Amino acid sequence: MSTNKAHNRSLLVFYLLVGYVVLQFSWWAYQIITLAQEVSQEESFVQRKIMMIAGEAMVFFLILAVGVYFVRKTFNKELELAKEKKNFILSVTHELKTPIASSKLFAETLLSRDIPKEKRNDILDKIVKDQTRLEKLVENILLISKVEEHKLNIEREKVNCFEFIHSVISGLDSYGTTKFSIDKEIEISIDRFYFTSVIQNLHENAIKYSNNEVEINWSAELKGASVCIKISDQGVGVPVSEREKVFELFHRVGDENTRDTKGTGVGLYIVQKIVSLHGGTIKVKGNQPKGSIFEIDLPK
């Protein structure tokens, strides 16, 4: 709230200054024109002076209008970024707090009670999952830092597309009903370590936004000098107006106070950056009858 008030105050001061400049310029122009009318000189000379003043005024107002437009545009971008950073802090706080609190509770339970071995193992398994979730969050944040500082070194190797994607998804805790339509002869040139994050983020995103209809389809095909990899789901989909923004850092559809799904707004940003470092592109399209399709074009 205080951030919004500060931005609003800054915007108000800016417009007051613009208004003051316009009024001062108008008063100055009025005085010159009035003075010119009072000077007993040739009419043509006065007209030339008035035309010159009018021309200068037009240029001044044009420059002022362009300046106001770009300052306003920059201000709106800064305001949007500040809002997304606030949402990121809220979501990261939640993402950190939940597994920490859960692990602490499970650990206290183990220490305070005499629990049968089977139940004990179940609790330990939940603690491990919570810590894995924390580890993944920290890894994503560190990965963002590397991306921003251009410190990612991509080391490519040829891998079988089907085997790679299948092995990554099989290693996830929950992967729903997954179908594969991938030619087992297709190979892709990738950095195994970093591209694993691409597959994980896209798959977990599909599960997260699919509600109870978790049916995910992976496909891949050759398209000239590139390999087209697709993941499609039957979830809530991405509105057309949001399809470019979803790859921006911190951006999430909706607001943290009204959004039901967990997340930090960094997953798709990481995906886009890693795909780009591989020389590829990624885009999102609508699926039929509902859901999303994320499509990666990757050089062979």
PDB file of C-alpha atoms in Angstrom:
ATOM      1  CA  MET A   1       0.000   0.000   0.000  1.00  0.00           C
ATOM      2  CA  SER A   2       2.764   2.456   0.954  1.00  0.00           C
ATOM      3  CA  THR A   3       4.597   1.681  -2.330  1.00  0.00           C
ATOM      4  CA  ASN A   4       1.476   2.517  -4.345  1.00  0.00           C
ATOM      5  CA  LYS A   5       1.038   5.771  -2.418  1.00  0.00           C
ATOM      6  CA  ALA A   6       4.653   6.738  -3.103  1.00  0.00           C
ATOM      7  CA  HIS A   7       4.211   6.016  -6.832  1.00  0.00           C
ATOM      8  CA  ASN A   8       0.973   8.007  -6.899  1.00  0.00           C
ATOM      9  CA  ARG A   9       2.664  10.955  -5.188  1.00  0.00           C
ATOM     10  CA  SER A  10       5.529  10.857  -7.695  1.00  0.00           C
ATOM     11  CA  LEU A  11       3.090  10.766 -10.585  1.00  0.00           C
ATOM     12  CA  LEU A  12       1.104  13.690  -9.119  1.00  0.00           C
ATOM     13  CA  VAL A  13       4.265  15.791  -8.719  1.00  0.00           C
ATOM     14  CA  PHE A  14       5.275  14.962 -12.302  1.00  0.00           C
ATOM     15  CA  TYR A  15       1.927  16.070 -13.737  1.00  0.00           C
ATOM     16  CA  LEU A  16       1.952  19.228 -11.619  1.00  0.00           C
ATOM     17  CA  LEU A  17       5.362  20.109 -13.040  1.00  0.00           C
ATOM     18  CA  VAL A  18       4.153  19.425 -16.581  1.00  0.00           C
ATOM     19  CA  GLY A  19       1.094  21.607 -15.947  1.00  0.00           C
ATOM     20  CA  TYR A  20       3.279  24.378 -14.574  1.00  0.00           C
ATOM     21  CA  VAL A  21       5.549  24.277 -17.673  1.00  0.00           C
ATOM     22  CA  VAL A  22       2.529  24.424 -19.996  1.00  0.00           C
ATOM     23  CA  LEU A  23       0.998  27.377 -18.116  1.00  0.00           C
ATOM     24  CA  GLN A  24       4.283  29.256 -18.036  1.00  0.00           C
ATOM     25  CA  PHE A  25       4.853  28.688 -21.740  1.00  0.00           C
ATOM     26  CA  SER A  26       1.290  29.782 -22.560  1.00  0.00           C
ATOM     27  CA  TRP A  27       1.736  32.957 -20.524  1.00  0.00           C
ATOM     28  CA  TRP A  28       5.072  33.666 -22.201  1.00  0.00           C
ATOM     29  CA  ALA A  29       3.569  33.172 -25.685  1.00  0.00           C
ATOM     30  CA  TYR A  30       0.623  35.408 -24.794  1.00  0.00           C
ATOM     31  CA  GLN A  31       2.933  38.219 -23.614  1.00  0.00           C
ATOM     32  CA  ILE A  32       5.074  38.073 -26.758  1.00  0.00           C
ATOM     33  CA  ILE A  33       2.063  38.090 -29.073  1.00  0.00           C
ATOM     34  CA  THR A  34       0.504  40.995 -27.162  1.00  0.00           C
ATOM     35  CA  LEU A  35       3.763  42.922 -27.262  1.00  0.00           C
ATOM     36  CA  ALA A  36       4.184  42.257 -30.964  1.00  0.00           C
ATOM     37  CA  GLN A  37       0.726  43.666 -31.647  1.00  0.00           C
ATOM     38  CA  GLU A  38       1.637  46.847 -29.789  1.00  0.00           C
ATOM     39  CA  VAL A  39       4.872  47.422 -31.649  1.00  0.00           C
ATOM     40  CA  SER A  40       4.404  49.857 -34.538  1.00  0.00           C
ATOM     41  CA  GLN A  41       6.263  47.913 -37.166  1.00  0.00           C
ATOM     42  CA  GLU A  42       5.419  46.588 -40.564  1.00  0.00           C
ATOM     43  CA  GLU A  43       2.588  44.095 -40.517  1.00  0.00           C
ATOM     44  CA  SER A  44       4.597  41.496 -42.425  1.00  0.00           C
ATOM     45  CA  PHE A  45       7.423  41.671 -39.880  1.00  0.00           C
ATOM     46  CA  VAL A  46       4.996  41.124 -36.989  1.00  0.00           C
ATOM     47  CA  GLN A  47       3.374  38.210 -38.818  1.00  0.00           C
ATOM     48  CA  ARG A  48       6.759  36.591 -39.412  1.00  0.00           C
ATOM     49  CA  LYS A  49       7.557  36.931 -35.708  1.00  0.00           C
ATOM     50  CA  ILE A  50       4.216  35.423 -34.734  1.00  0.00           C
ATOM     51  CA  MET A  51       4.711  32.514 -37.157  1.00  0.00           C
ATOM     52  CA  MET A  52       8.178  31.907 -35.751  1.00  0.00           C
ATOM     53  CA  ILE A  53       6.822  31.886 -32.182  1.00  0.00           C
ATOM     54  CA  ALA A  54       3.975  29.579 -33.221  1.00  0.00           C
ATOM     55  CA  GLY A  55       6.426  27.175 -34.883  1.00  0.00           C
ATOM     56  CA  GLU A  56       8.661  27.087 -31.840  1.00  0.00           C
ATOM     57  CA  ALA A  57       5.605  26.522 -29.634  1.00  0.00           C
ATOM     58  CA  MET A  58       4.522  23.562 -31.765  1.00  0.00           C
ATOM     59  CA  VAL A  59       7.972  21.983 -31.539  1.00  0.00           C
ATOM     60  CA  PHE A  60       8.078  22.602 -27.782  1.00  0.00           C
ATOM     61  CA  PHE A  61       4.666  21.024 -27.201  1.00  0.00           C
ATOM     62  CA  LEU A  62       5.563  18.061 -29.444  1.00  0.00           C
ATOM     63  CA  ILE A  63       8.765  17.367 -27.495  1.00  0.00           C
ATOM     64  CA  LEU A  64       6.890  17.807 -24.219  1.00  0.00           C
ATOM     65  CA  ALA A  65       4.140  15.378 -25.317  1.00  0.00           C
ATOM     66  CA  VAL A  66       6.681  12.742 -26.397  1.00  0.00           C
ATOM     67  CA  GLY A  67       8.535  13.180 -23.100  1.00  0.00           C
ATOM     68  CA  VAL A  68       5.319  12.796 -21.083  1.00  0.00           C
ATOM     69  CA  TYR A  69       4.395   9.653 -23.026  1.00  0.00           C
ATOM     70  CA  PHE A  70       7.733   7.914 -22.450  1.00  0.00           C
ATOM     71  CA  VAL A  71       7.984   8.988 -18.803  1.00  0.00           C
ATOM     72  CA  ARG A  72       4.460   7.686 -18.181  1.00  0.00           C
ATOM     73  CA  LYS A  73       5.267   4.428 -19.993  1.00  0.00           C
ATOM     74  CA  THR A  74       8.443   3.968 -17.924  1.00  0.00           C
ATOM     75  CA  PHE A  75       6.531   4.775 -14.755  1.00  0.00           C
ATOM     76  CA  ASN A  76       3.886   2.137 -15.541  1.00  0.00           C
ATOM     77  CA  LYS A  77       6.590  -0.477 -16.193  1.00  0.00           C
ATOM     78  CA  GLU A  78       8.278   0.332 -12.891  1.00  0.00           C
ATOM     79  CA  LEU A  79       4.935   0.135 -11.096  1.00  0.00           C
ATOM     80  CA  GLU A  80       4.161  -3.248 -12.685  1.00  0.00           C
ATOM     81  CA  LEU A  81       7.641  -4.557 -11.831  1.00  0.00           C
ATOM     82  CA  ALA A  82       7.278  -3.376  -8.224  1.00  0.00           C
ATOM     83  CA  LYS A  83       3.924  -5.187  -7.994  1.00  0.00           C
ATOM     84  CA  GLU A  84       5.383  -8.386  -9.440  1.00  0.00           C
ATOM     85  CA  LYS A  85       8.353  -8.228  -7.052  1.00  0.00           C
ATOM     86  CA  LYS A  86       5.917  -7.860  -4.168  1.00  0.00           C
ATOM     87  CA  ASN A  87       3.972 -10.890  -5.414  1.00  0.00           C
ATOM     88  CA  PHE A  88       7.249 -12.799  -5.757  1.00  0.00           C
ATOM     89  CA  ILE A  89       8.233 -12.021  -2.161  1.00  0.00           C
ATOM     90  CA  LEU A  90       4.797 -13.109  -0.927  1.00  0.00           C
ATOM     91  CA  SER A  91       4.874 -16.346  -2.901  1.00  0.00           C
ATOM     92  CA  VAL A  92       8.487 -17.189  -1.970  1.00  0.00           C
ATOM     93  CA  THR A  93       7.691 -16.515   1.690  1.00  0.00           C
ATOM     94  CA  HIS A  94       4.769 -18.938   1.445  1.00  0.00           C
ATOM     95  CA  GLU A  95       6.784 -21.516  -0.493  1.00  0.00           C
ATOM     96  CA  LEU A  96       9.537 -21.397   2.155  1.00  0.00           C
ATOM     97  CA  LYS A  97       7.282 -21.241   5.173  1.00  0.00           C
ATOM     98  CA  THR A  98       5.102 -24.243   4.312  1.00  0.00           C
ATOM     99  CA  PRO A  99       7.797 -26.960   3.971  1.00  0.00           C
ATOM    100  CA  ILE A 100       9.819 -25.528   6.866  1.00  0.00           C
ATOM    101  CA  ALA A 101       6.795 -25.594   9.189  1.00  0.00           C
ATOM    102  CA  SER A 102       5.776 -29.040   7.927  1.00  0.00           C
ATOM    103  CA  SER A 103       9.266 -30.520   8.394  1.00  0.00           C
ATOM    104  CA  LYS A 104       9.551 -29.017  11.874  1.00  0.00           C
ATOM    105  CA  LEU A 105       6.197 -30.497  12.885  1.00  0.00           C
ATOM    106  CA  PHE A 106       7.142 -33.949  11.566  1.00  0.00           C
ATOM    107  CA  ALA A 107      10.546 -33.813  13.306  1.00  0.00           C
ATOM    108  CA  GLU A 108       8.931 -32.785  16.609  1.00  0.00           C
ATOM    109  CA  THR A 109       6.483 -35.680  16.256  1.00  0.00           C
ATOM    110  CA  LEU A 110       9.350 -38.135  15.802  1.00  0.00           C
ATOM    111  CA  LEU A 111      11.156 -36.757  18.859  1.00  0.00           C
ATOM    112  CA  SER A 112       8.158 -36.629  21.189  1.00  0.00           C
ATOM    113  CA  ARG A 113       6.449 -39.940  20.456  1.00  0.00           C
ATOM    114  CA  ASP A 114       7.191 -43.601  20.224  1.00  0.00           C
ATOM    115  CA  ILE A 115       6.057 -44.262  16.668  1.00  0.00           C
ATOM    116  CA  PRO A 116       5.922 -47.634  14.876  1.00  0.00           C
ATOM    117  CA  LYS A 117       8.629 -48.143  12.265  1.00  0.00           C
ATOM    118  CA  GLU A 118       6.200 -48.096   9.310  1.00  0.00           C
ATOM    119  CA  LYS A 119       4.673 -44.786  10.417  1.00  0.00           C
ATOM    120  CA  ARG A 120       8.117 -43.430  11.210  1.00  0.00           C
ATOM    121  CA  ASN A 121       9.326 -44.179   7.687  1.00  0.00           C
ATOM    122  CA  ASP A 122       6.253 -42.464   6.262  1.00  0.00           C
ATOM    123  CA  ILE A 123       7.006 -39.305   8.266  1.00  0.00           C
ATOM    124  CA  LEU A 124      10.664 -39.368   7.222  1.00  0.00           C
ATOM    125  CA  ASP A 125       9.570 -39.683   3.598  1.00  0.00           C
ATOM    126  CA  LYS A 126       7.410 -36.559   3.978  1.00  0.00           C
ATOM    127  CA  ILE A 127      10.311 -34.658   5.536  1.00  0.00           C
ATOM    128  CA  VAL A 128      12.535 -35.619   2.592  1.00  0.00           C
ATOM    129  CA  LYS A 129       9.867 -34.405   0.128  1.00  0.00           C
ATOM    130  CA  ASP A 130       9.575 -31.092   1.961  1.00  0.00           C
ATOM    131  CA  GLN A 131      13.351 -30.638   1.887  1.00  0.00           C
ATOM    132  CA  THR A 132      13.423 -31.548  -1.813  1.00  0.00           C
ATOM    133  CA  ARG A 133      10.814 -28.875  -2.444  1.00  0.00           C
ATOM    134  CA  LEU A 134      12.955 -26.335  -0.576  1.00  0.00           C
ATOM    135  CA  GLU A 135      16.049 -27.427  -2.465  1.00  0.00           C
ATOM    136  CA  LYS A 136      14.281 -26.980  -5.809  1.00  0.00           C
ATOM    137  CA  LEU A 137      13.141 -23.473  -4.869  1.00  0.00           C
ATOM    138  CA  VAL A 138      16.663 -22.450  -3.841  1.00  0.00           C
ATOM    139  CA  GLU A 139      18.095 -23.967  -7.041  1.00  0.00           C
ATOM    140  CA  ASN A 140      15.642 -21.929  -9.148  1.00  0.00           C
ATOM    141  CA  ILE A 141      16.585 -18.707  -7.375  1.00  0.00           C
ATOM    142  CA  LEU A 142      20.305 -19.450  -7.828  1.00  0.00           C
ATOM    143  CA  LEU A 143      19.649 -20.304 -11.484  1.00  0.00           C
ATOM    144  CA  ILE A 144      17.980 -16.921 -11.996  1.00  0.00           C
ATOM    145  CA  SER A 145      21.073 -15.239 -10.562  1.00  0.00           C
ATOM    146  CA  LYS A 146      23.293 -17.120 -13.027  1.00  0.00           C
ATOM    147  CA  VAL A 147      21.014 -16.280 -15.952  1.00  0.00           C
ATOM    148  CA  GLU A 148      20.915 -12.577 -15.042  1.00  0.00           C
ATOM    149  CA  GLU A 149      24.707 -12.444 -14.738  1.00  0.00           C
ATOM    150  CA  HIS A 150      25.231 -14.476 -17.953  1.00  0.00           C
ATOM    151  CA  LYS A 151      27.147 -17.177 -16.079  1.00  0.00           C
ATOM    152  CA  LEU A 152      25.459 -20.230 -17.587  1.00  0.00           C
ATOM    153  CA  ASN A 153      27.893 -22.320 -19.628  1.00  0.00           C
ATOM    154  CA  ILE A 154      25.988 -24.615 -21.956  1.00  0.00           C
ATOM    155  CA  GLU A 155      27.779 -27.885 -22.711  1.00  0.00           C
ATOM    156  CA  ARG A 156      25.828 -29.707 -25.391  1.00  0.00           C
ATOM    157  CA  GLU A 157      25.684 -33.409 -26.069  1.00  0.00           C
ATOM    158  CA  LYS A 158      23.541 -35.564 -28.315  1.00  0.00           C
ATOM    159  CA  VAL A 159      20.812 -37.388 -26.398  1.00  0.00           C
ATOM    160  CA  ASN A 160      17.815 -39.466 -27.363  1.00  0.00           C
ATOM    161  CA  CYS A 161      14.782 -37.161 -27.046  1.00  0.00           C
ATOM    162  CA  PHE A 162      12.304 -39.796 -25.833  1.00  0.00           C
ATOM    163  CA  GLU A 163      14.683 -41.400 -23.332  1.00  0.00           C
ATOM    164  CA  PHE A 164      15.723 -38.036 -21.891  1.00  0.00           C
ATOM    165  CA  ILE A 165      12.195 -36.625 -21.408  1.00  0.00           C
ATOM    166  CA  HIS A 166      10.870 -39.961 -20.096  1.00  0.00           C
ATOM    167  CA  SER A 167      13.678 -40.291 -17.543  1.00  0.00           C
ATOM    168  CA  VAL A 168      13.189 -36.709 -16.254  1.00  0.00           C
ATOM    169  CA  ILE A 169       9.433 -37.142 -15.821  1.00  0.00           C
ATOM    170  CA  SER A 170       9.803 -40.576 -14.213  1.00  0.00           C
ATOM    171  CA  GLY A 171      11.963 -38.980 -11.542  1.00  0.00           C
ATOM    172  CA  LEU A 172       9.251 -36.531 -10.476  1.00  0.00           C
ATOM    173  CA  ASP A 173       7.130 -37.210  -7.379  1.00  0.00           C
ATOM    174  CA  SER A 174       3.875 -36.763  -9.260  1.00  0.00           C
ATOM    175  CA  TYR A 175       3.491 -36.819 -12.997  1.00  0.00           C
ATOM    176  CA  GLY A 176      -0.192 -37.649 -13.573  1.00  0.00           C
ATOM    177  CA  THR A 177      -1.292 -39.507 -16.680  1.00  0.00           C
ATOM    178  CA  THR A 178       1.441 -38.873 -19.220  1.00  0.00           C
ATOM    179  CA  LYS A 179       1.372 -39.939 -22.851  1.00  0.00           C
ATOM    180  CA  PHE A 180       4.294 -39.834 -25.261  1.00  0.00           C
ATOM    181  CA  SER A 181       4.179 -39.350 -29.023  1.00  0.00           C
ATOM    182  CA  ILE A 182       7.904 -39.107 -29.636  1.00  0.00           C
ATOM    183  CA  ASP A 183       9.794 -40.863 -32.400  1.00  0.00           C
ATOM    184  CA  LYS A 184      12.393 -42.924 -30.540  1.00  0.00           C
ATOM    185  CA  GLU A 185      14.986 -42.151 -33.228  1.00  0.00           C
ATOM    186  CA  ILE A 186      14.940 -38.364 -32.660  1.00  0.00           C
ATOM    187  CA  GLU A 187      18.035 -36.913 -31.030  1.00  0.00           C
ATOM    188  CA  ILE A 188      18.502 -33.431 -29.560  1.00  0.00           C
ATOM    189  CA  SER A 189      21.673 -31.489 -28.779  1.00  0.00           C
ATOM    190  CA  ILE A 190      21.307 -30.148 -25.217  1.00  0.00           C
ATOM    191  CA  ASP A 191      22.997 -29.554 -21.892  1.00  0.00           C
ATOM    192  CA  ARG A 192      21.537 -32.384 -19.801  1.00  0.00           C
ATOM    193  CA  PHE A 193      21.793 -30.544 -16.486  1.00  0.00           C
ATOM    194  CA  TYR A 194      20.078 -27.318 -17.516  1.00  0.00           C
ATOM    195  CA  PHE A 195      17.559 -28.811 -19.941  1.00  0.00           C
ATOM    196  CA  THR A 196      16.331 -31.101 -17.166  1.00  0.00           C
ATOM    197  CA  SER A 197      15.023 -27.931 -15.494  1.00  0.00           C
ATOM    198  CA  VAL A 198      13.102 -27.070 -18.689  1.00  0.00           C
ATOM    199  CA  ILE A 199      11.287 -30.427 -18.752  1.00  0.00           C
ATOM    200  CA  GLN A 200      10.613 -30.410 -14.997  1.00  0.00           C
ATOM    201  CA  ASN A 201       9.216 -26.880 -14.945  1.00  0.00           C
ATOM    202  CA  LEU A 202       6.950 -27.399 -17.957  1.00  0.00           C
ATOM    203  CA  HIS A 203       5.627 -30.735 -16.669  1.00  0.00           C
ATOM    204  CA  GLU A 204       5.018 -29.535 -13.105  1.00  0.00           C
ATOM    205  CA  ASN A 205       3.350 -26.410 -14.502  1.00  0.00           C
ATOM    206  CA  ALA A 206       0.989 -28.559 -16.569  1.00  0.00           C
ATOM    207  CA  ILE A 207       0.066 -30.625 -13.493  1.00  0.00           C
ATOM    208  CA  LYS A 208      -0.377 -27.548 -11.311  1.00  0.00           C
ATOM    209  CA  TYR A 209      -2.847 -25.875 -13.667  1.00  0.00           C
ATOM    210  CA  SER A 210      -4.759 -28.993 -14.709  1.00  0.00           C
ATOM    211  CA  ASN A 211      -6.881 -29.336 -11.546  1.00  0.00           C
ATOM    212  CA  ASN A 212      -8.297 -32.878 -11.517  1.00  0.00           C
ATOM    213  CA  GLU A 213      -7.852 -33.526 -15.226  1.00  0.00           C
ATOM    214  CA  VAL A 214      -4.173 -34.429 -15.199  1.00  0.00           C
ATOM    215  CA  GLU A 215      -3.594 -35.829 -18.687  1.00  0.00           C
ATOM    216  CA  ILE A 216      -0.405 -34.545 -20.235  1.00  0.00           C
ATOM    217  CA  ASN A 217       0.916 -35.267 -23.706  1.00  0.00           C
ATOM    218  CA  TRP A 218       4.551 -34.969 -24.786  1.00  0.00           C
ATOM    219  CA  SER A 219       5.368 -35.061 -28.475  1.00  0.00           C
ATOM    220  CA  ALA A 220       8.348 -34.334 -30.701  1.00  0.00           C
ATOM    221  CA  GLU A 221       8.892 -34.184 -34.440  1.00  0.00           C
ATOM    222  CA  LEU A 222      11.516 -33.071 -36.919  1.00  0.00           C
ATOM    223  CA  LYS A 223      10.877 -29.724 -38.629  1.00  0.00           C
ATOM    224  CA  GLY A 224      13.618 -29.053 -41.160  1.00  0.00           C
ATOM    225  CA  ALA A 225      16.785 -28.147 -39.241  1.00  0.00           C
ATOM    226  CA  SER A 226      15.055 -28.177 -35.867  1.00  0.00           C
ATOM    227  CA  VAL A 227      13.205 -30.454 -33.460  1.00  0.00           C
ATOM    228  CA  CYS A 228       9.765 -29.326 -32.301  1.00  0.00           C
ATOM    229  CA  ILE A 229       8.975 -30.492 -28.757  1.00  0.00           C
ATOM    230  CA  LYS A 230       5.447 -29.972 -27.414  1.00  0.00           C
ATOM    231  CA  ILE A 231       3.707 -30.473 -24.084  1.00  0.00           C
ATOM    232  CA  SER A 232      -0.077 -30.158 -24.020  1.00  0.00           C
ATOM    233  CA  ASP A 233      -2.582 -30.334 -21.174  1.00  0.00           C
ATOM    234  CA  GLN A 234      -6.326 -30.000 -20.556  1.00  0.00           C
ATOM    235  CA  GLY A 235      -6.016 -27.406 -17.789  1.00  0.00           C
ATOM    236  CA  VAL A 236      -7.185 -23.842 -17.323  1.00  0.00           C
ATOM    237  CA  GLY A 237      -5.079 -22.504 -20.198  1.00  0.00           C
ATOM    238  CA  VAL A 238      -3.339 -19.149 -20.606  1.00  0.00           C
ATOM    239  CA  PRO A 239      -5.381 -16.102 -21.733  1.00  0.00           C
ATOM    240  CA  VAL A 240      -4.261 -14.628 -25.061  1.00  0.00           C
ATOM    241  CA  SER A 241      -3.344 -11.342 -23.351  1.00  0.00           C
ATOM    242  CA  GLU A 242      -0.964 -13.194 -20.992  1.00  0.00           C
ATOM    243  CA  ARG A 243       0.839 -15.464 -23.478  1.00  0.00           C
ATOM    244  CA  GLU A 244       3.812 -13.152 -23.977  1.00  0.00           C
ATOM    245  CA  LYS A 245       3.996 -12.082 -20.339  1.00  0.00           C
ATOM    246  CA  VAL A 246       4.124 -15.574 -18.794  1.00  0.00           C
ATOM    247  CA  PHE A 247       7.826 -15.819 -19.693  1.00  0.00           C
ATOM    248  CA  GLU A 248       8.696 -12.602 -17.848  1.00  0.00           C
ATOM    249  CA  LEU A 249      10.470 -12.761 -14.493  1.00  0.00           C
ATOM    250  CA  PHE A 250       8.080 -12.748 -11.465  1.00  0.00           C
ATOM    251  CA  HIS A 251       4.999 -12.636 -13.701  1.00  0.00           C
ATOM    252  CA  ARG A 252       2.033 -14.774 -12.696  1.00  0.00           C
ATOM    253  CA  VAL A 253      -1.550 -14.611 -13.912  1.00  0.00           C
ATOM    254  CA  GLY A 254      -3.731 -12.978 -11.245  1.00  0.00           C
ATOM    255  CA  ASP A 255      -2.735 -11.743  -7.796  1.00  0.00           C
ATOM    256  CA  GLU A 256      -1.181 -13.545  -4.820  1.00  0.00           C
ATOM    257  CA  ASN A 257      -4.236 -12.766  -2.683  1.00  0.00           C
ATOM    258  CA  THR A 258      -6.679 -14.375  -5.126  1.00  0.00           C
ATOM    259  CA  ARG A 259      -4.521 -17.055  -6.799  1.00  0.00           C
ATOM    260  CA  ASP A 260      -5.069 -20.642  -5.643  1.00  0.00           C
ATOM    261  CA  THR A 261      -2.093 -22.366  -7.252  1.00  0.00           C
ATOM    262  CA  LYS A 262       1.378 -22.323  -5.708  1.00  0.00           C
ATOM    263  CA  GLY A 263       4.323 -20.788  -7.505  1.00  0.00           C
ATOM    264  CA  THR A 264       6.841 -17.971  -7.601  1.00  0.00           C
ATOM    265  CA  GLY A 265       6.660 -16.705 -11.182  1.00  0.00           C
ATOM    266  CA  VAL A 266      10.211 -17.808 -12.043  1.00  0.00           C
ATOM    267  CA  GLY A 267       9.760 -21.255 -13.642  1.00  0.00           C
ATOM    268  CA  LEU A 268       8.757 -20.195 -17.151  1.00  0.00           C
ATOM    269  CA  TYR A 269      11.300 -17.379 -17.101  1.00  0.00           C
ATOM    270  CA  ILE A 270      14.034 -19.971 -16.460  1.00  0.00           C
ATOM    271  CA  VAL A 271      12.601 -22.221 -19.184  1.00  0.00           C
ATOM    272  CA  GLN A 272      12.629 -19.424 -21.758  1.00  0.00           C
ATOM    273  CA  LYS A 273      16.186 -18.360 -20.894  1.00  0.00           C
ATOM    274  CA  ILE A 274      17.601 -21.903 -21.053  1.00  0.00           C
ATOM    275  CA  VAL A 275      15.832 -22.627 -24.357  1.00  0.00           C
ATOM    276  CA  SER A 276      17.177 -19.334 -25.729  1.00  0.00           C
ATOM    277  CA  LEU A 277      20.737 -20.227 -24.627  1.00  0.00           C
ATOM    278  CA  HIS A 278      20.329 -23.444 -26.648  1.00  0.00           C
ATOM    279  CA  GLY A 279      19.493 -21.324 -29.700  1.00  0.00           C
ATOM    280  CA  GLY A 280      15.813 -22.262 -29.578  1.00  0.00           C
ATOM    281  CA  THR A 281      12.470 -20.551 -29.057  1.00  0.00           C
ATOM    282  CA  ILE A 282       9.419 -21.315 -26.937  1.00  0.00           C
ATOM    283  CA  LYS A 283       5.828 -20.147 -27.244  1.00  0.00           C
ATOM    284  CA  VAL A 284       2.480 -20.991 -25.703  1.00  0.00           C
ATOM    285  CA  LYS A 285      -0.746 -21.630 -27.613  1.00  0.00           C
ATOM    286  CA  GLY A 286      -4.269 -22.607 -26.717  1.00  0.00           C
ATOM    287  CA  ASN A 287      -5.224 -26.282 -26.740  1.00  0.00           C
ATOM    288  CA  GLN A 288      -8.568 -27.642 -27.927  1.00  0.00           C
ATOM    289  CA  PRO A 289     -11.078 -27.911 -26.342  1.00  0.00           C
ATOM    290  CA  LYS A 290      -9.160 -26.392 -23.410  1.00  0.00           C
ATOM    291  CA  GLY A 291      -5.725 -26.148 -21.893  1.00  0.00           C
ATOM    292  CA  SER A 292      -2.342 -25.033 -23.158  1.00  0.00           C
ATOM    293  CA  ILE A 293       0.377 -26.173 -25.542  1.00  0.00           C
ATOM    294  CA  PHE A 294       3.975 -25.140 -24.902  1.00  0.00           C
ATOM    295  CA  GLU A 295       6.039 -25.545 -28.065  1.00  0.00           C
ATOM    296  CA  ILE A 296       9.844 -25.560 -28.186  1.00  0.00           C
ATOM    297  CA  ASP A 297      11.753 -25.271 -31.468  1.00  0.00           C
ATOM    298  CA  LEU A 298      15.291 -26.508 -30.862  1.00  0.00           C
ATOM    299  CA  PRO A 299      18.157 -26.678 -33.385  1.00  0.00           C
ATOM    300  CA  LYS A 300      19.304 -30.248 -34.088  1.00  0.00           C
TER     301      LYS A 300
END
